[in-house]
mmCIF file with all atom_site columns, C-alpha atoms in Angstrom:
data_model
loop_
_atom_site.group_PDB
_atom_site.id
_atom_site.type_symbol
_atom_site.label_atom_id
_atom_site.label_alt_id
_atom_site.label_comp_id
_atom_site.label_asym_id
_atom_site.label_entity_id
_atom_site.label_seq_id
_atom_site.pdbx_PDB_ins_code
_atom_site.Cartn_x
_atom_site.Cartn_y
_atom_site.Cartn_z
_atom_site.occupancy
_atom_site.B_iso_or_equiv
_atom_site.pdbx_formal_charge
_atom_site.auth_seq_id
_atom_site.auth_comp_id
_atom_site.auth_asym_id
_atom_site.auth_atom_id
_atom_site.pdbx_PDB_model_num
ATOM 1   C CA . GLU R 1 1   ? -9.682  -13.966 -21.800 1.00 96.00 ? 61  GLU R CA 1
ATOM 2   C CA . VAL R 1 2   ? -11.817 -11.194 -23.256 1.00 97.00 ? 62  VAL R CA 1
ATOM 3   C CA . GLN R 1 3   ? -9.809  -8.134  -24.202 1.00 98.00 ? 63  GLN R CA 1
ATOM 4   C CA . LEU R 1 4   ? -11.020 -4.820  -25.585 1.00 98.00 ? 64  LEU R CA 1
ATOM 5   C CA . LEU R 1 5   ? -8.351  -2.321  -26.585 1.00 98.00 ? 65  LEU R CA 1
ATOM 6   C CA . GLU R 1 6   ? -9.436  1.189   -27.512 1.00 98.00 ? 66  GLU R CA 1
ATOM 7   C CA . SER R 1 7   ? -7.379  3.604   -29.555 1.00 98.00 ? 67  SER R CA 1
ATOM 8   C CA . GLY R 1 8   ? -7.797  6.895   -31.356 1.00 98.00 ? 68  GLY R CA 1
ATOM 9   C CA . GLY R 1 9   ? -8.433  9.252   -28.478 1.00 97.00 ? 69  GLY R CA 1
ATOM 10  C CA . GLY R 1 10  ? -6.686  12.580  -28.149 1.00 97.00 ? 70  GLY R CA 1
ATOM 11  C CA . SER R 1 11  ? -7.148  16.320  -28.133 1.00 98.00 ? 71  SER R CA 1
ATOM 12  C CA . VAL R 1 12  ? -9.244  18.053  -30.750 1.00 98.00 ? 72  VAL R CA 1
ATOM 13  C CA . GLN R 1 13  ? -10.686 21.516  -31.237 1.00 97.00 ? 73  GLN R CA 1
ATOM 14  C CA . PRO R 1 14  ? -14.422 22.155  -31.089 1.00 97.00 ? 74  PRO R CA 1
ATOM 15  C CA . GLY R 1 15  ? -15.996 21.251  -34.407 1.00 98.00 ? 75  GLY R CA 1
ATOM 16  C CA . GLY R 1 16  ? -13.315 18.716  -35.160 1.00 98.00 ? 76  GLY R CA 1
ATOM 17  C CA . SER R 1 17  ? -13.482 14.973  -35.736 1.00 98.00 ? 77  SER R CA 1
ATOM 18  C CA . LEU R 1 18  ? -11.951 11.827  -34.296 1.00 98.00 ? 78  LEU R CA 1
ATOM 19  C CA . ARG R 1 19  ? -12.323 8.136   -35.016 1.00 98.00 ? 79  ARG R CA 1
ATOM 20  C CA . LEU R 1 20  ? -12.138 5.712   -32.124 1.00 98.00 ? 80  LEU R CA 1
ATOM 21  C CA . SER R 1 21  ? -11.365 2.048   -32.651 1.00 98.00 ? 81  SER R CA 1
ATOM 22  C CA . CYS R 1 22  ? -11.659 -0.987  -30.417 1.00 98.00 ? 82  CYS R CA 1
ATOM 23  C CA . ALA R 1 23  ? -9.794  -4.214  -31.126 1.00 98.00 ? 83  ALA R CA 1
ATOM 24  C CA . ALA R 1 24  ? -11.520 -7.219  -29.617 1.00 98.00 ? 84  ALA R CA 1
ATOM 25  C CA . SER R 1 25  ? -10.083 -10.619 -28.742 1.00 98.00 ? 85  SER R CA 1
ATOM 26  C CA . GLY R 1 26  ? -10.850 -13.633 -26.618 1.00 97.00 ? 86  GLY R CA 1
ATOM 27  C CA . PHE R 1 27  ? -14.440 -14.126 -27.794 1.00 96.00 ? 87  PHE R CA 1
ATOM 28  C CA . ILE R 1 28  ? -16.419 -14.621 -30.995 1.00 96.00 ? 88  ILE R CA 1
ATOM 29  C CA . PHE R 1 29  ? -16.820 -10.952 -31.852 1.00 96.00 ? 89  PHE R CA 1
ATOM 30  C CA . SER R 1 30  ? -19.502 -11.466 -34.481 1.00 96.00 ? 90  SER R CA 1
ATOM 31  C CA . ASN R 1 31  ? -21.831 -13.077 -31.934 1.00 95.00 ? 91  ASN R CA 1
ATOM 32  C CA . TYR R 1 32  ? -22.194 -10.055 -29.646 1.00 95.00 ? 92  TYR R CA 1
ATOM 33  C CA . GLY R 1 33  ? -23.637 -6.600  -29.627 1.00 96.00 ? 93  GLY R CA 1
ATOM 34  C CA . MET R 1 34  ? -21.159 -3.862  -28.803 1.00 96.00 ? 94  MET R CA 1
ATOM 35  C CA . SER R 1 35  ? -21.467 -0.357  -27.413 1.00 97.00 ? 95  SER R CA 1
ATOM 36  C CA . TRP R 1 36  ? -19.551 2.751   -26.524 1.00 98.00 ? 96  TRP R CA 1
ATOM 37  C CA . VAL R 1 37  ? -20.036 4.203   -23.043 1.00 98.00 ? 97  VAL R CA 1
ATOM 38  C CA . ARG R 1 38  ? -18.408 7.440   -21.940 1.00 98.00 ? 98  ARG R CA 1
ATOM 39  C CA . GLN R 1 39  ? -17.528 9.054   -18.649 1.00 98.00 ? 99  GLN R CA 1
ATOM 40  C CA . ALA R 1 40  ? -16.813 12.757  -18.364 1.00 98.00 ? 100 ALA R CA 1
ATOM 41  C CA . PRO R 1 41  ? -14.125 13.674  -15.830 1.00 97.00 ? 101 PRO R CA 1
ATOM 42  C CA . GLY R 1 42  ? -15.451 13.105  -12.318 1.00 96.00 ? 102 GLY R CA 1
ATOM 43  C CA . LYS R 1 43  ? -18.915 12.218  -13.620 1.00 97.00 ? 103 LYS R CA 1
ATOM 44  C CA . GLY R 1 44  ? -21.078 9.148   -14.121 1.00 98.00 ? 104 GLY R CA 1
ATOM 45  C CA . LEU R 1 45  ? -21.533 6.758   -17.009 1.00 98.00 ? 105 LEU R CA 1
ATOM 46  C CA . GLU R 1 46  ? -23.359 7.651   -20.219 1.00 98.00 ? 106 GLU R CA 1
ATOM 47  C CA . TRP R 1 47  ? -24.220 5.155   -22.945 1.00 98.00 ? 107 TRP R CA 1
ATOM 48  C CA . VAL R 1 48  ? -23.314 6.705   -26.291 1.00 98.00 ? 108 VAL R CA 1
ATOM 49  C CA . SER R 1 49  ? -24.106 4.198   -29.014 1.00 97.00 ? 109 SER R CA 1
ATOM 50  C CA . GLY R 1 50  ? -24.680 0.505   -29.618 1.00 96.00 ? 110 GLY R CA 1
ATOM 51  C CA . ILE R 1 51  ? -24.645 -1.884  -32.551 1.00 96.00 ? 111 ILE R CA 1
ATOM 52  C CA . THR R 1 52  ? -26.056 -5.387  -32.838 1.00 95.00 ? 112 THR R CA 1
ATOM 53  C CA . ASP R 1 53  ? -23.937 -8.433  -33.649 1.00 94.00 ? 113 ASP R CA 1
ATOM 54  C CA . SER R 1 54  ? -24.556 -8.274  -37.397 1.00 94.00 ? 114 SER R CA 1
ATOM 55  C CA . GLY R 1 55  ? -24.354 -4.497  -37.522 1.00 94.00 ? 115 GLY R CA 1
ATOM 56  C CA . GLY R 1 56  ? -27.941 -4.375  -38.720 1.00 94.00 ? 116 GLY R CA 1
ATOM 57  C CA . THR R 1 57  ? -29.224 -2.163  -35.910 1.00 94.00 ? 117 THR R CA 1
ATOM 58  C CA . LYS R 1 58  ? -27.483 0.915   -34.574 1.00 96.00 ? 118 LYS R CA 1
ATOM 59  C CA . ASN R 1 59  ? -28.717 3.132   -31.773 1.00 96.00 ? 119 ASN R CA 1
ATOM 60  C CA . TYR R 1 60  ? -27.506 6.451   -30.424 1.00 97.00 ? 120 TYR R CA 1
ATOM 61  C CA . ALA R 1 61  ? -27.974 8.702   -27.430 1.00 97.00 ? 121 ALA R CA 1
ATOM 62  C CA . ASP R 1 62  ? -29.809 11.896  -28.346 1.00 97.00 ? 122 ASP R CA 1
ATOM 63  C CA . SER R 1 63  ? -26.730 13.872  -27.300 1.00 97.00 ? 123 SER R CA 1
ATOM 64  C CA . VAL R 1 64  ? -24.685 12.413  -30.182 1.00 98.00 ? 124 VAL R CA 1
ATOM 65  C CA . LYS R 1 65  ? -27.302 11.539  -32.790 1.00 98.00 ? 125 LYS R CA 1
ATOM 66  C CA . GLY R 1 66  ? -26.382 12.958  -36.176 1.00 97.00 ? 126 GLY R CA 1
ATOM 67  C CA . ARG R 1 67  ? -22.786 13.624  -35.101 1.00 98.00 ? 127 ARG R CA 1
ATOM 68  C CA . PHE R 1 68  ? -21.454 10.163  -34.201 1.00 98.00 ? 128 PHE R CA 1
ATOM 69  C CA . THR R 1 69  ? -21.530 6.978   -36.275 1.00 98.00 ? 129 THR R CA 1
ATOM 70  C CA . ILE R 1 70  ? -20.911 3.501   -34.890 1.00 98.00 ? 130 ILE R CA 1
ATOM 71  C CA . SER R 1 71  ? -19.708 0.681   -37.124 1.00 98.00 ? 131 SER R CA 1
ATOM 72  C CA . ARG R 1 72  ? -18.065 -2.697  -36.860 1.00 98.00 ? 132 ARG R CA 1
ATOM 73  C CA . ASP R 1 73  ? -15.891 -4.975  -38.966 1.00 98.00 ? 133 ASP R CA 1
ATOM 74  C CA . ASN R 1 74  ? -16.589 -8.527  -37.871 1.00 97.00 ? 134 ASN R CA 1
ATOM 75  C CA . ALA R 1 75  ? -13.823 -9.948  -40.058 1.00 97.00 ? 135 ALA R CA 1
ATOM 76  C CA . LYS R 1 76  ? -11.268 -7.727  -38.310 1.00 98.00 ? 136 LYS R CA 1
ATOM 77  C CA . LYS R 1 77  ? -12.963 -7.966  -34.893 1.00 98.00 ? 137 LYS R CA 1
ATOM 78  C CA . THR R 1 78  ? -13.014 -4.218  -34.626 1.00 98.00 ? 138 THR R CA 1
ATOM 79  C CA . LEU R 1 79  ? -15.547 -1.656  -33.409 1.00 98.00 ? 139 LEU R CA 1
ATOM 80  C CA . HIS R 1 80  ? -15.412 1.982   -34.478 1.00 98.00 ? 140 HIS R CA 1
ATOM 81  C CA . LEU R 1 81  ? -16.921 5.284   -33.437 1.00 98.00 ? 141 LEU R CA 1
ATOM 82  C CA . GLN R 1 82  ? -16.653 8.143   -35.904 1.00 98.00 ? 142 GLN R CA 1
ATOM 83  C CA . MET R 1 83  ? -17.137 11.395  -34.035 1.00 98.00 ? 143 MET R CA 1
ATOM 84  C CA . SER R 1 84  ? -17.679 14.702  -35.808 1.00 98.00 ? 144 SER R CA 1
ATOM 85  C CA . SER R 1 85  ? -18.779 18.214  -34.872 1.00 98.00 ? 145 SER R CA 1
ATOM 86  C CA . LEU R 1 86  ? -17.204 17.612  -31.481 1.00 98.00 ? 146 LEU R CA 1
ATOM 87  C CA . ARG R 1 87  ? -18.186 19.811  -28.550 1.00 98.00 ? 147 ARG R CA 1
ATOM 88  C CA . GLY R 1 88  ? -16.679 20.513  -25.165 1.00 97.00 ? 148 GLY R CA 1
ATOM 89  C CA . GLU R 1 89  ? -19.310 18.335  -23.532 1.00 97.00 ? 149 GLU R CA 1
ATOM 90  C CA . ASP R 1 90  ? -18.013 15.346  -25.510 1.00 98.00 ? 150 ASP R CA 1
ATOM 91  C CA . THR R 1 91  ? -14.841 15.436  -23.406 1.00 98.00 ? 151 THR R CA 1
ATOM 92  C CA . ALA R 1 92  ? -14.732 12.066  -21.656 1.00 98.00 ? 152 ALA R CA 1
ATOM 93  C CA . VAL R 1 93  ? -13.124 8.692   -21.390 1.00 98.00 ? 153 VAL R CA 1
ATOM 94  C CA . TYR R 1 94  ? -14.753 6.461   -24.003 1.00 98.00 ? 154 TYR R CA 1
ATOM 95  C CA . PHE R 1 95  ? -15.126 2.792   -23.106 1.00 98.00 ? 155 PHE R CA 1
ATOM 96  C CA . CYS R 1 96  ? -15.645 0.015   -25.613 1.00 98.00 ? 156 CYS R CA 1
ATOM 97  C CA . VAL R 1 97  ? -18.014 -2.522  -24.068 1.00 98.00 ? 157 VAL R CA 1
ATOM 98  C CA . LYS R 1 98  ? -19.200 -6.005  -24.942 1.00 97.00 ? 158 LYS R CA 1
ATOM 99  C CA . GLY R 1 99  ? -22.913 -6.586  -24.639 1.00 95.00 ? 159 GLY R CA 1
ATOM 100 C CA . LEU R 1 100 ? -24.976 -9.520  -23.473 1.00 92.00 ? 160 LEU R CA 1
ATOM 101 C CA . GLY R 1 101 ? -28.701 -9.909  -23.888 1.00 84.00 ? 161 GLY R CA 1
ATOM 102 C CA . ASN R 1 102 ? -31.232 -9.749  -26.682 1.00 78.00 ? 162 ASN R CA 1
ATOM 103 C CA . GLY R 1 103 ? -30.436 -7.613  -29.713 1.00 81.00 ? 163 GLY R CA 1
ATOM 104 C CA . TRP R 1 104 ? -29.815 -4.082  -28.509 1.00 81.00 ? 164 TRP R CA 1
ATOM 105 C CA . ALA R 1 105 ? -31.124 -4.771  -24.977 1.00 85.00 ? 165 ALA R CA 1
ATOM 106 C CA . ASN R 1 106 ? -27.673 -5.232  -23.547 1.00 90.00 ? 166 ASN R CA 1
ATOM 107 C CA . TRP R 1 107 ? -25.922 -5.242  -20.259 1.00 96.00 ? 167 TRP R CA 1
ATOM 108 C CA . PHE R 1 108 ? -22.155 -5.080  -20.412 1.00 97.00 ? 168 PHE R CA 1
ATOM 109 C CA . ASP R 1 109 ? -19.937 -7.908  -19.220 1.00 97.00 ? 169 ASP R CA 1
ATOM 110 C CA . ALA R 1 110 ? -16.575 -6.674  -20.484 1.00 97.00 ? 170 ALA R CA 1
ATOM 111 C CA . TRP R 1 111 ? -15.092 -3.193  -20.646 1.00 98.00 ? 171 TRP R CA 1
ATOM 112 C CA . GLY R 1 112 ? -11.945 -1.806  -22.200 1.00 98.00 ? 172 GLY R CA 1
ATOM 113 C CA . GLN R 1 113 ? -9.643  0.481   -20.240 1.00 98.00 ? 173 GLN R CA 1
ATOM 114 C CA . GLY R 1 114 ? -10.961 3.483   -22.135 1.00 98.00 ? 174 GLY R CA 1
ATOM 115 C CA . THR R 1 115 ? -9.501  6.195   -24.328 1.00 98.00 ? 175 THR R CA 1
ATOM 116 C CA . LEU R 1 116 ? -9.607  9.877   -23.403 1.00 98.00 ? 176 LEU R CA 1
ATOM 117 C CA . VAL R 1 117 ? -11.118 12.393  -25.793 1.00 98.00 ? 177 VAL R CA 1
ATOM 118 C CA . THR R 1 118 ? -10.539 16.044  -24.953 1.00 98.00 ? 178 THR R CA 1
ATOM 119 C CA . VAL R 1 119 ? -12.357 18.741  -26.897 1.00 98.00 ? 179 VAL R CA 1
ATOM 120 C CA . SER R 1 120 ? -10.892 22.151  -26.243 1.00 97.00 ? 180 SER R CA 1
ATOM 121 C CA . SER R 1 121 ? -9.656  25.203  -28.059 1.00 94.00 ? 181 SER R CA 1
ATOM 122 C CA . ASP Z 2 1   ? -36.056 8.032   -22.019 1.00 96.00 ? 93  ASP Z CA 1
ATOM 123 C CA . ILE Z 2 2   ? -35.998 6.007   -18.809 1.00 97.00 ? 94  ILE Z CA 1
ATOM 124 C CA . VAL Z 2 3   ? -34.395 8.014   -16.010 1.00 98.00 ? 95  VAL Z CA 1
ATOM 125 C CA . MET Z 2 4   ? -32.532 6.017   -13.384 1.00 98.00 ? 96  MET Z CA 1
ATOM 126 C CA . THR Z 2 5   ? -32.291 7.648   -9.958  1.00 98.00 ? 97  THR Z CA 1
ATOM 127 C CA . GLN Z 2 6   ? -29.938 6.236   -7.355  1.00 98.00 ? 98  GLN Z CA 1
ATOM 128 C CA . SER Z 2 7   ? -29.913 6.958   -3.652  1.00 96.00 ? 99  SER Z CA 1
ATOM 129 C CA . PRO Z 2 8   ? -28.052 7.880   -1.629  1.00 97.00 ? 100 PRO Z CA 1
ATOM 130 C CA . ASP Z 2 9   ? -25.343 9.690   -3.578  1.00 98.00 ? 101 ASP Z CA 1
ATOM 131 C CA . SER Z 2 10  ? -22.830 8.378   -1.070  1.00 98.00 ? 102 SER Z CA 1
ATOM 132 C CA . LEU Z 2 11  ? -22.745 6.318   2.081   1.00 97.00 ? 103 LEU Z CA 1
ATOM 133 C CA . ALA Z 2 12  ? -20.200 5.353   4.698   1.00 98.00 ? 104 ALA Z CA 1
ATOM 134 C CA . VAL Z 2 13  ? -20.477 1.924   6.264   1.00 97.00 ? 105 VAL Z CA 1
ATOM 135 C CA . SER Z 2 14  ? -18.364 0.177   8.877   1.00 98.00 ? 106 SER Z CA 1
ATOM 136 C CA . LEU Z 2 15  ? -16.401 -2.877  7.857   1.00 98.00 ? 107 LEU Z CA 1
ATOM 137 C CA . GLY Z 2 16  ? -18.562 -5.979  8.171   1.00 97.00 ? 108 GLY Z CA 1
ATOM 138 C CA . GLU Z 2 17  ? -21.794 -4.008  8.143   1.00 98.00 ? 109 GLU Z CA 1
ATOM 139 C CA . ARG Z 2 18  ? -24.505 -3.963  5.472   1.00 98.00 ? 110 ARG Z CA 1
ATOM 140 C CA . ALA Z 2 19  ? -24.583 -1.431  2.648   1.00 98.00 ? 111 ALA Z CA 1
ATOM 141 C CA . THR Z 2 20  ? -27.804 -0.797  0.763   1.00 98.00 ? 112 THR Z CA 1
ATOM 142 C CA . ILE Z 2 21  ? -28.051 1.131   -2.494  1.00 98.00 ? 113 ILE Z CA 1
ATOM 143 C CA . ASN Z 2 22  ? -31.341 2.024   -4.134  1.00 98.00 ? 114 ASN Z CA 1
ATOM 144 C CA . CYS Z 2 23  ? -32.175 2.516   -7.798  1.00 98.00 ? 115 CYS Z CA 1
ATOM 145 C CA . LYS Z 2 24  ? -35.504 3.752   -9.095  1.00 98.00 ? 116 LYS Z CA 1
ATOM 146 C CA . SER Z 2 25  ? -36.505 3.804   -12.758 1.00 98.00 ? 117 SER Z CA 1
ATOM 147 C CA . SER Z 2 26  ? -38.939 6.349   -14.167 1.00 98.00 ? 118 SER Z CA 1
ATOM 148 C CA . GLN Z 2 27  ? -40.705 3.571   -16.071 1.00 97.00 ? 119 GLN Z CA 1
ATOM 149 C CA . ASN Z 2 28  ? -41.286 -0.105  -15.496 1.00 97.00 ? 120 ASN Z CA 1
ATOM 150 C CA . VAL Z 2 29  ? -38.335 -2.247  -16.656 1.00 97.00 ? 121 VAL Z CA 1
ATOM 151 C CA . LEU Z 2 30  ? -40.108 -5.562  -16.100 1.00 97.00 ? 122 LEU Z CA 1
ATOM 152 C CA . TYR Z 2 31  ? -40.760 -7.097  -19.512 1.00 93.00 ? 123 TYR Z CA 1
ATOM 153 C CA . ASN Z 2 32  ? -44.052 -8.964  -19.323 1.00 92.00 ? 124 ASN Z CA 1
ATOM 154 C CA . SER Z 2 33  ? -43.284 -11.494 -22.062 1.00 92.00 ? 125 SER Z CA 1
ATOM 155 C CA . ASP Z 2 34  ? -40.347 -13.036 -20.193 1.00 92.00 ? 126 ASP Z CA 1
ATOM 156 C CA . ASN Z 2 35  ? -41.067 -11.751 -16.663 1.00 95.00 ? 127 ASN Z CA 1
ATOM 157 C CA . LYS Z 2 36  ? -37.533 -10.395 -16.369 1.00 96.00 ? 128 LYS Z CA 1
ATOM 158 C CA . ASN Z 2 37  ? -36.350 -7.082  -14.993 1.00 97.00 ? 129 ASN Z CA 1
ATOM 159 C CA . TYR Z 2 38  ? -33.958 -5.447  -17.455 1.00 97.00 ? 130 TYR Z CA 1
ATOM 160 C CA . LEU Z 2 39  ? -31.654 -4.032  -14.788 1.00 98.00 ? 131 LEU Z CA 1
ATOM 161 C CA . ALA Z 2 40  ? -27.919 -4.431  -14.167 1.00 98.00 ? 132 ALA Z CA 1
ATOM 162 C CA . TRP Z 2 41  ? -25.487 -3.272  -11.482 1.00 98.00 ? 133 TRP Z CA 1
ATOM 163 C CA . TYR Z 2 42  ? -21.823 -2.316  -11.869 1.00 98.00 ? 134 TYR Z CA 1
ATOM 164 C CA . GLN Z 2 43  ? -18.932 -1.537  -9.544  1.00 98.00 ? 135 GLN Z CA 1
ATOM 165 C CA . GLN Z 2 44  ? -16.289 1.008   -10.492 1.00 98.00 ? 136 GLN Z CA 1
ATOM 166 C CA . LYS Z 2 45  ? -13.114 1.500   -8.503  1.00 98.00 ? 137 LYS Z CA 1
ATOM 167 C CA . PRO Z 2 46  ? -11.012 4.640   -8.982  1.00 95.00 ? 138 PRO Z CA 1
ATOM 168 C CA . GLY Z 2 47  ? -8.975  4.575   -12.175 1.00 94.00 ? 139 GLY Z CA 1
ATOM 169 C CA . GLN Z 2 48  ? -10.623 1.397   -13.415 1.00 97.00 ? 140 GLN Z CA 1
ATOM 170 C CA . PRO Z 2 49  ? -13.424 0.616   -15.856 1.00 98.00 ? 141 PRO Z CA 1
ATOM 171 C CA . PRO Z 2 50  ? -16.712 -0.576  -14.400 1.00 98.00 ? 142 PRO Z CA 1
ATOM 172 C CA . LYS Z 2 51  ? -17.200 -4.236  -13.587 1.00 98.00 ? 143 LYS Z CA 1
ATOM 173 C CA . LEU Z 2 52  ? -20.457 -6.100  -14.010 1.00 98.00 ? 144 LEU Z CA 1
ATOM 174 C CA . LEU Z 2 53  ? -21.906 -7.390  -10.732 1.00 98.00 ? 145 LEU Z CA 1
ATOM 175 C CA . ILE Z 2 54  ? -25.526 -8.322  -11.413 1.00 98.00 ? 146 ILE Z CA 1
ATOM 176 C CA . TYR Z 2 55  ? -27.915 -8.591  -14.356 1.00 97.00 ? 147 TYR Z CA 1
ATOM 177 C CA . TRP Z 2 56  ? -31.623 -9.422  -14.660 1.00 97.00 ? 148 TRP Z CA 1
ATOM 178 C CA . ALA Z 2 57  ? -31.834 -7.464  -11.393 1.00 98.00 ? 149 ALA Z CA 1
ATOM 179 C CA . SER Z 2 58  ? -30.735 -10.390 -9.240  1.00 98.00 ? 150 SER Z CA 1
ATOM 180 C CA . THR Z 2 59  ? -28.454 -12.746 -11.185 1.00 98.00 ? 151 THR Z CA 1
ATOM 181 C CA . ARG Z 2 60  ? -24.908 -12.530 -9.917  1.00 98.00 ? 152 ARG Z CA 1
ATOM 182 C CA . GLU Z 2 61  ? -22.168 -12.490 -12.543 1.00 97.00 ? 153 GLU Z CA 1
ATOM 183 C CA . SER Z 2 62  ? -19.733 -15.367 -12.374 1.00 96.00 ? 154 SER Z CA 1
ATOM 184 C CA . GLY Z 2 63  ? -16.945 -14.714 -9.874  1.00 97.00 ? 155 GLY Z CA 1
ATOM 185 C CA . VAL Z 2 64  ? -18.790 -11.987 -7.962  1.00 98.00 ? 156 VAL Z CA 1
ATOM 186 C CA . PRO Z 2 65  ? -18.745 -12.672 -4.204  1.00 97.00 ? 157 PRO Z CA 1
ATOM 187 C CA . ASP Z 2 66  ? -22.056 -13.757 -2.747  1.00 97.00 ? 158 ASP Z CA 1
ATOM 188 C CA . ARG Z 2 67  ? -22.091 -10.834 -0.322  1.00 98.00 ? 159 ARG Z CA 1
ATOM 189 C CA . PHE Z 2 68  ? -23.392 -8.851  -3.314  1.00 98.00 ? 160 PHE Z CA 1
ATOM 190 C CA . SER Z 2 69  ? -27.076 -9.329  -4.030  1.00 98.00 ? 161 SER Z CA 1
ATOM 191 C CA . GLY Z 2 70  ? -29.691 -7.592  -6.118  1.00 98.00 ? 162 GLY Z CA 1
ATOM 192 C CA . SER Z 2 71  ? -33.417 -7.398  -5.550  1.00 98.00 ? 163 SER Z CA 1
ATOM 193 C CA . GLY Z 2 72  ? -36.516 -5.546  -6.629  1.00 98.00 ? 164 GLY Z CA 1
ATOM 194 C CA . SER Z 2 73  ? -38.927 -5.474  -9.534  1.00 98.00 ? 165 SER Z CA 1
ATOM 195 C CA . GLY Z 2 74  ? -40.738 -3.065  -11.788 1.00 97.00 ? 166 GLY Z CA 1
ATOM 196 C CA . THR Z 2 75  ? -39.345 0.343   -10.894 1.00 98.00 ? 167 THR Z CA 1
ATOM 197 C CA . ASP Z 2 76  ? -37.598 -0.148  -7.541  1.00 98.00 ? 168 ASP Z CA 1
ATOM 198 C CA . PHE Z 2 77  ? -34.348 -2.034  -7.090  1.00 98.00 ? 169 PHE Z CA 1
ATOM 199 C CA . THR Z 2 78  ? -31.717 -2.555  -4.422  1.00 98.00 ? 170 THR Z CA 1
ATOM 200 C CA . LEU Z 2 79  ? -28.095 -3.618  -4.388  1.00 98.00 ? 171 LEU Z CA 1
ATOM 201 C CA . THR Z 2 80  ? -27.020 -4.997  -1.029  1.00 98.00 ? 172 THR Z CA 1
ATOM 202 C CA . ILE Z 2 81  ? -23.521 -5.685  0.203   1.00 98.00 ? 173 ILE Z CA 1
ATOM 203 C CA . SER Z 2 82  ? -24.177 -7.924  3.163   1.00 98.00 ? 174 SER Z CA 1
ATOM 204 C CA . SER Z 2 83  ? -20.838 -7.488  4.925   1.00 97.00 ? 175 SER Z CA 1
ATOM 205 C CA . LEU Z 2 84  ? -18.728 -4.627  3.610   1.00 98.00 ? 176 LEU Z CA 1
ATOM 206 C CA . GLN Z 2 85  ? -15.082 -5.397  2.897   1.00 98.00 ? 177 GLN Z CA 1
ATOM 207 C CA . ALA Z 2 86  ? -12.303 -2.892  2.322   1.00 97.00 ? 178 ALA Z CA 1
ATOM 208 C CA . GLU Z 2 87  ? -12.092 -3.890  -1.341  1.00 97.00 ? 179 GLU Z CA 1
ATOM 209 C CA . ASP Z 2 88  ? -15.742 -2.914  -1.855  1.00 98.00 ? 180 ASP Z CA 1
ATOM 210 C CA . VAL Z 2 89  ? -14.914 0.798   -1.664  1.00 98.00 ? 181 VAL Z CA 1
ATOM 211 C CA . ALA Z 2 90  ? -16.129 1.970   -5.055  1.00 98.00 ? 182 ALA Z CA 1
ATOM 212 C CA . THR Z 2 91  ? -18.894 3.742   -6.922  1.00 98.00 ? 183 THR Z CA 1
ATOM 213 C CA . TYR Z 2 92  ? -21.869 1.609   -7.887  1.00 98.00 ? 184 TYR Z CA 1
ATOM 214 C CA . TYR Z 2 93  ? -24.146 2.175   -10.872 1.00 98.00 ? 185 TYR Z CA 1
ATOM 215 C CA . CYS Z 2 94  ? -27.440 0.699   -11.979 1.00 98.00 ? 186 CYS Z CA 1
ATOM 216 C CA . GLN Z 2 95  ? -28.347 0.456   -15.678 1.00 98.00 ? 187 GLN Z CA 1
ATOM 217 C CA . GLN Z 2 96  ? -31.588 -0.326  -17.469 1.00 98.00 ? 188 GLN Z CA 1
ATOM 218 C CA . TYR Z 2 97  ? -31.560 -2.212  -20.749 1.00 97.00 ? 189 TYR Z CA 1
ATOM 219 C CA . TYR Z 2 98  ? -35.338 -2.278  -21.225 1.00 96.00 ? 190 TYR Z CA 1
ATOM 220 C CA . SER Z 2 99  ? -35.299 0.415   -23.869 1.00 94.00 ? 191 SER Z CA 1
ATOM 221 C CA . VAL Z 2 100 ? -33.030 2.585   -25.927 1.00 95.00 ? 192 VAL Z CA 1
ATOM 222 C CA . PRO Z 2 101 ? -31.350 4.831   -24.983 1.00 96.00 ? 193 PRO Z CA 1
ATOM 223 C CA . LEU Z 2 102 ? -29.761 2.585   -22.413 1.00 97.00 ? 194 LEU Z CA 1
ATOM 224 C CA . THR Z 2 103 ? -29.382 4.630   -19.252 1.00 98.00 ? 195 THR Z CA 1
ATOM 225 C CA . PHE Z 2 104 ? -27.373 4.539   -16.039 1.00 98.00 ? 196 PHE Z CA 1
ATOM 226 C CA . GLY Z 2 105 ? -28.076 5.862   -12.610 1.00 98.00 ? 197 GLY Z CA 1
ATOM 227 C CA . GLY Z 2 106 ? -25.934 8.691   -11.301 1.00 98.00 ? 198 GLY Z CA 1
ATOM 228 C CA . GLY Z 2 107 ? -23.863 6.446   -9.076  1.00 98.00 ? 199 GLY Z CA 1
ATOM 229 C CA . THR Z 2 108 ? -23.502 5.798   -5.359  1.00 98.00 ? 200 THR Z CA 1
ATOM 230 C CA . LYS Z 2 109 ? -20.109 6.136   -3.734  1.00 98.00 ? 201 LYS Z CA 1
ATOM 231 C CA . VAL Z 2 110 ? -19.456 3.656   -0.933  1.00 98.00 ? 202 VAL Z CA 1
ATOM 232 C CA . GLU Z 2 111 ? -16.798 4.407   1.658   1.00 98.00 ? 203 GLU Z CA 1
ATOM 233 C CA . ILE Z 2 112 ? -15.612 2.953   4.938   1.00 97.00 ? 204 ILE Z CA 1
ATOM 234 C CA . LYS Z 2 113 ? -16.849 4.619   8.119   1.00 96.00 ? 205 LYS Z CA 1
#
């Protein structure tokens, strides 16, 4: 069974930093692209960032480009999202998602339960 | 960026009746080289993460009931629930994976009339 377990969420002041992690199990992690998708309270889904299976290609939403960095450790089956210069509009539940498809052109067949990030003074 | 527009924002359907959700992309998501539409549909119930229903616009994910079907091509797509069940109450999202940034529609909330 595919499992994605996020951690690292919490409350942070504007301008602060957080590092999210996602521990994957139940599939060959190094064979799949991975992404982070977020959902602000009461709002829809927003793709944040994605990384290909090897880690060779990383993509970001314009809203986080230059502030967030995605990375992966295939040996540890772990996905990370380093978030800096956080803003109020980054407040959301962040989902770790497993991608299917070609390279970065992914749809998402498995989702974690999400971790809440709250940015507030 | 490809903008995904869903309609309606919400709809109420009687049990056993058909529910139809529309999704329109601002650009074509049909990739000519493989003749596939890079479009997926998800279901999200309150307090839960989204669940994949359909990919390639019309391919049902394993385990998804056959009352869910996807259709359309190019820029216009439809998710149909042929006979609404109580457990189908949820918000539904379309997503394009034709180009980065990957984008979702705003969601359609389905309720029981």
